[in-house]
Amino acid sequence: KTITVVPLPTADAGADQIICDRDTVTIGGTPTSSTAAVTFLWDNAASLNDATLANPLAFPSTTTRYKVTVTETLTGCTDTASVVISVNPVPVAAFTAAAVCENELTQFTDGSTIPSGAIASWSWDFGDGVGTSIQQNPSYQYTAAGTYQVKLVLESALGCTDSITNSIVISPKPTPAFTFVNLCENDV
């Protein structure tokens, strides 16, 4: 009787990757098999678009190890491999601004946070088509009254970004309006 030994399929989970929280990444490499009939089964399926694909999309919210089992359906032979997706935190953009009048300095105060790590850069667009800043807490002088859409874009030290756009109202300077009547002493 002849016994045929078939080679195991070769599982390939792909290279370890680093992403930012809320990002999606394709995992899996190029698995090989001596037959065309293979199945794939990934663990941690809750953070995959389809745990039965060779190259699913992963969207973990924390660092996660994914293991794939490749099975040849004709022989039942299997192989496994794993990949680690490291997840970096995303900053949460926030700021406040004091309401002021035109031609006065408006102070912007960064209130952004990050769960761990550090915020490395701030990029402000003051919404008037002119003003920008890369300071954390800038001030800016608007030359006209109006409502401006101010945008803050943050980047963490690990390259993750977030942004926010808030409206700020710049009021016109008040115009004094009074009249003066000449009065003499004791004319009251």
GROMACS .gro file of C-alpha atoms in nm:
model
  188
    1LYS     CA    1   0.000   0.000   0.000
    2THR     CA    2   0.129   0.348  -0.088
    3ILE     CA    3   0.115   0.624   0.167
    4THR     CA    4   0.124   0.977   0.034
    5VAL     CA    5   0.256   1.246   0.263
    6VAL     CA    6   0.137   1.590   0.164
    7PRO     CA    7   0.309   1.904   0.286
    8LEU     CA    8   0.132   2.114   0.544
    9PRO     CA    9  -0.027   2.435   0.426
   10THR     CA   10   0.176   2.738   0.523
   11ALA     CA   11  -0.010   2.996   0.728
   12ASP     CA   12   0.101   3.358   0.693
   13ALA     CA   13  -0.058   3.615   0.921
   14GLY     CA   14   0.148   3.900   0.776
   15ALA     CA   15   0.382   4.145   0.944
   16ASP     CA   16   0.312   4.311   1.279
   17GLN     CA   17   0.167   4.661   1.230
   18ILE     CA   18   0.109   4.978   1.427
   19ILE     CA   19  -0.211   5.180   1.380
   20CYS     CA   20  -0.399   5.460   1.550
   21ASP     CA   21  -0.717   5.387   1.744
   22ARG     CA   22  -1.022   5.398   1.511
   23ASP     CA   23  -0.808   5.295   1.210
   24THR     CA   24  -0.861   4.982   1.002
   25VAL     CA   25  -0.582   4.766   0.862
   26THR     CA   26  -0.564   4.460   0.635
   27ILE     CA   27  -0.399   4.162   0.801
   28GLY     CA   28  -0.278   3.831   0.662
   29GLY     CA   29   0.005   3.754   0.427
   30THR     CA   30   0.022   3.503   0.144
   31PRO     CA   31  -0.060   3.155   0.273
   32THR     CA   32   0.041   2.860   0.054
   33SER     CA   33  -0.099   2.513   0.010
   34SER     CA   34  -0.039   2.212  -0.215
   35THR     CA   35  -0.411   2.220  -0.293
   36ALA     CA   36  -0.643   2.506  -0.377
   37ALA     CA   37  -0.901   2.405  -0.119
   38VAL     CA   38  -0.810   2.575   0.207
   39THR     CA   39  -1.011   2.752   0.475
   40PHE     CA   40  -0.908   3.031   0.704
   41LEU     CA   41  -1.020   3.095   1.059
   42TRP     CA   42  -0.898   3.394   1.258
   43ASP     CA   43  -0.947   3.439   1.631
   44ASN     CA   44  -1.059   3.773   1.783
   45ALA     CA   45  -1.332   3.778   1.518
   46ALA     CA   46  -1.526   4.060   1.688
   47SER     CA   47  -1.273   4.312   1.556
   48LEU     CA   48  -1.253   4.167   1.202
   49ASN     CA   49  -1.482   4.225   0.906
   50ASP     CA   50  -1.478   3.848   0.823
   51ALA     CA   51  -1.283   3.588   1.023
   52THR     CA   52  -1.290   3.341   0.731
   53LEU     CA   53  -1.097   3.551   0.477
   54ALA     CA   54  -0.726   3.513   0.403
   55ASN     CA   55  -0.682   3.891   0.440
   56PRO     CA   56  -0.956   4.039   0.662
   57LEU     CA   57  -0.983   4.399   0.778
   58ALA     CA   58  -0.897   4.444   1.145
   59PHE     CA   59  -1.019   4.735   1.359
   60PRO     CA   60  -0.895   4.671   1.713
   61SER     CA   61  -0.932   4.939   1.980
   62THR     CA   62  -0.641   4.801   2.185
   63THR     CA   63  -0.325   4.615   2.093
   64THR     CA   64  -0.437   4.270   1.974
   65ARG     CA   65  -0.275   3.945   1.862
   66TYR     CA   66  -0.462   3.771   1.581
   67LYS     CA   67  -0.402   3.403   1.510
   68VAL     CA   68  -0.503   3.242   1.180
   69THR     CA   69  -0.549   2.870   1.125
   70VAL     CA   70  -0.520   2.755   0.764
   71THR     CA   71  -0.680   2.414   0.699
   72GLU     CA   72  -0.654   2.206   0.380
   73THR     CA   73  -1.006   2.076   0.333
   74LEU     CA   74  -0.896   1.760   0.148
   75THR     CA   75  -0.645   1.642   0.408
   76GLY     CA   76  -0.743   1.823   0.727
   77CYS     CA   77  -0.382   1.936   0.766
   78THR     CA   78  -0.344   2.272   0.943
   79ASP     CA   79  -0.090   2.539   1.016
   80THR     CA   80  -0.116   2.851   1.232
   81ALA     CA   81   0.050   3.191   1.241
   82SER     CA   82  -0.013   3.513   1.431
   83VAL     CA   83   0.028   3.886   1.391
   84VAL     CA   84   0.021   4.169   1.647
   85ILE     CA   85  -0.158   4.494   1.571
   86SER     CA   86  -0.038   4.762   1.813
   87VAL     CA   87  -0.289   5.042   1.868
   88ASN     CA   88  -0.173   5.393   1.958
   89PRO     CA   89  -0.410   5.635   2.134
   90VAL     CA   90  -0.570   5.923   1.945
   91PRO     CA   91  -0.578   6.271   2.100
   92VAL     CA   92  -0.917   6.434   2.156
   93ALA     CA   93  -0.920   6.792   2.025
   94ALA     CA   94  -1.091   7.064   2.231
   95PHE     CA   95  -1.048   7.437   2.280
   96THR     CA   96  -1.214   7.749   2.416
   97ALA     CA   97  -1.187   8.112   2.315
   98ALA     CA   98  -1.284   8.431   2.491
   99ALA     CA   99  -1.545   8.636   2.307
  100VAL     CA  100  -1.403   8.976   2.216
  101CYS     CA  101  -1.452   9.268   1.982
  102GLU     CA  102  -1.286   9.328   1.647
  103ASN     CA  103  -0.926   9.454   1.661
  104GLU     CA  104  -0.875   9.307   2.009
  105LEU     CA  105  -0.667   8.997   2.085
  106THR     CA  106  -0.869   8.677   2.111
  107GLN     CA  107  -0.706   8.420   2.341
  108PHE     CA  108  -0.747   8.054   2.240
  109THR     CA  109  -0.698   7.792   2.511
  110ASP     CA  110  -0.623   7.433   2.416
  111GLY     CA  111  -0.824   7.182   2.619
  112SER     CA  112  -0.719   6.873   2.424
  113THR     CA  113  -0.643   6.542   2.594
  114ILE     CA  114  -0.481   6.210   2.509
  115PRO     CA  115  -0.529   5.883   2.704
  116SER     CA  116  -0.155   5.813   2.709
  117GLY     CA  117   0.149   5.959   2.542
  118ALA     CA  118   0.181   6.323   2.443
  119ILE     CA  119   0.041   6.572   2.197
  120ALA     CA  120   0.329   6.682   1.975
  121SER     CA  121   0.180   6.950   1.752
  122TRP     CA  122  -0.107   7.196   1.722
  123SER     CA  123  -0.219   7.354   1.396
  124TRP     CA  124  -0.474   7.635   1.412
  125ASP     CA  125  -0.672   7.794   1.128
  126PHE     CA  126  -0.855   8.101   1.258
  127GLY     CA  127  -1.117   8.090   0.982
  128ASP     CA  128  -1.064   8.431   0.826
  129GLY     CA  129  -0.851   8.313   0.536
  130VAL     CA  130  -0.542   8.477   0.686
  131GLY     CA  131  -0.454   8.364   1.037
  132THR     CA  132  -0.282   8.040   1.138
  133SER     CA  133  -0.067   7.929   1.431
  134ILE     CA  134   0.128   7.628   1.558
  135GLN     CA  135   0.131   7.743   1.922
  136GLN     CA  136  -0.057   7.543   2.183
  137ASN     CA  137  -0.244   7.846   2.323
  138PRO     CA  138  -0.228   8.123   2.063
  139SER     CA  139  -0.390   8.463   2.051
  140TYR     CA  140  -0.520   8.623   1.734
  141GLN     CA  141  -0.657   8.964   1.636
  142TYR     CA  142  -0.958   8.965   1.402
  143THR     CA  143  -0.989   9.284   1.198
  144ALA     CA  144  -1.360   9.251   1.126
  145ALA     CA  145  -1.667   9.153   1.325
  146GLY     CA  146  -1.835   8.825   1.231
  147THR     CA  147  -1.865   8.455   1.300
  148TYR     CA  148  -1.552   8.254   1.222
  149GLN     CA  149  -1.503   7.877   1.195
  150VAL     CA  150  -1.183   7.805   1.388
  151LYS     CA  151  -1.017   7.468   1.329
  152LEU     CA  152  -0.762   7.296   1.552
  153VAL     CA  153  -0.572   6.990   1.424
  154LEU     CA  154  -0.364   6.787   1.672
  155GLU     CA  155  -0.099   6.522   1.618
  156SER     CA  156   0.031   6.292   1.890
  157ALA     CA  157   0.398   6.201   1.931
  158LEU     CA  158   0.305   5.866   1.772
  159GLY     CA  159   0.146   6.025   1.461
  160CYS     CA  160  -0.224   5.994   1.548
  161THR     CA  161  -0.444   6.295   1.467
  162ASP     CA  162  -0.776   6.452   1.562
  163SER     CA  163  -0.942   6.782   1.479
  164ILE     CA  164  -1.228   7.004   1.589
  165THR     CA  165  -1.396   7.310   1.437
  166ASN     CA  166  -1.577   7.560   1.661
  167SER     CA  167  -1.755   7.886   1.580
  168ILE     CA  168  -1.632   8.205   1.743
  169VAL     CA  169  -1.823   8.533   1.732
  170ILE     CA  170  -1.624   8.855   1.708
  171SER     CA  171  -1.840   9.154   1.796
  172PRO     CA  172  -1.814   9.502   1.647
  173LYS     CA  173  -1.667   9.767   1.870
  174PRO     CA  174  -1.943   9.968   2.034
  175THR     CA  175  -1.993  10.321   1.905
  176PRO     CA  176  -2.050  10.571   2.180
  177ALA     CA  177  -2.376  10.761   2.133
  178PHE     CA  178  -2.455  11.049   2.361
  179THR     CA  179  -2.550  11.411   2.341
  180PHE     CA  180  -2.432  11.703   2.543
  181VAL     CA  181  -2.640  11.999   2.637
  182ASN     CA  182  -2.465  12.309   2.754
  183LEU     CA  183  -2.572  12.376   3.104
  184CYS     CA  184  -2.476  12.648   3.334
  185GLU     CA  185  -2.431  12.621   3.702
  186ASN     CA  186  -2.766  12.620   3.885
  187ASP     CA  187  -2.961  12.532   3.561
  188VAL     CA  188  -3.074  12.198   3.685
   0.00000   0.00000   0.00000
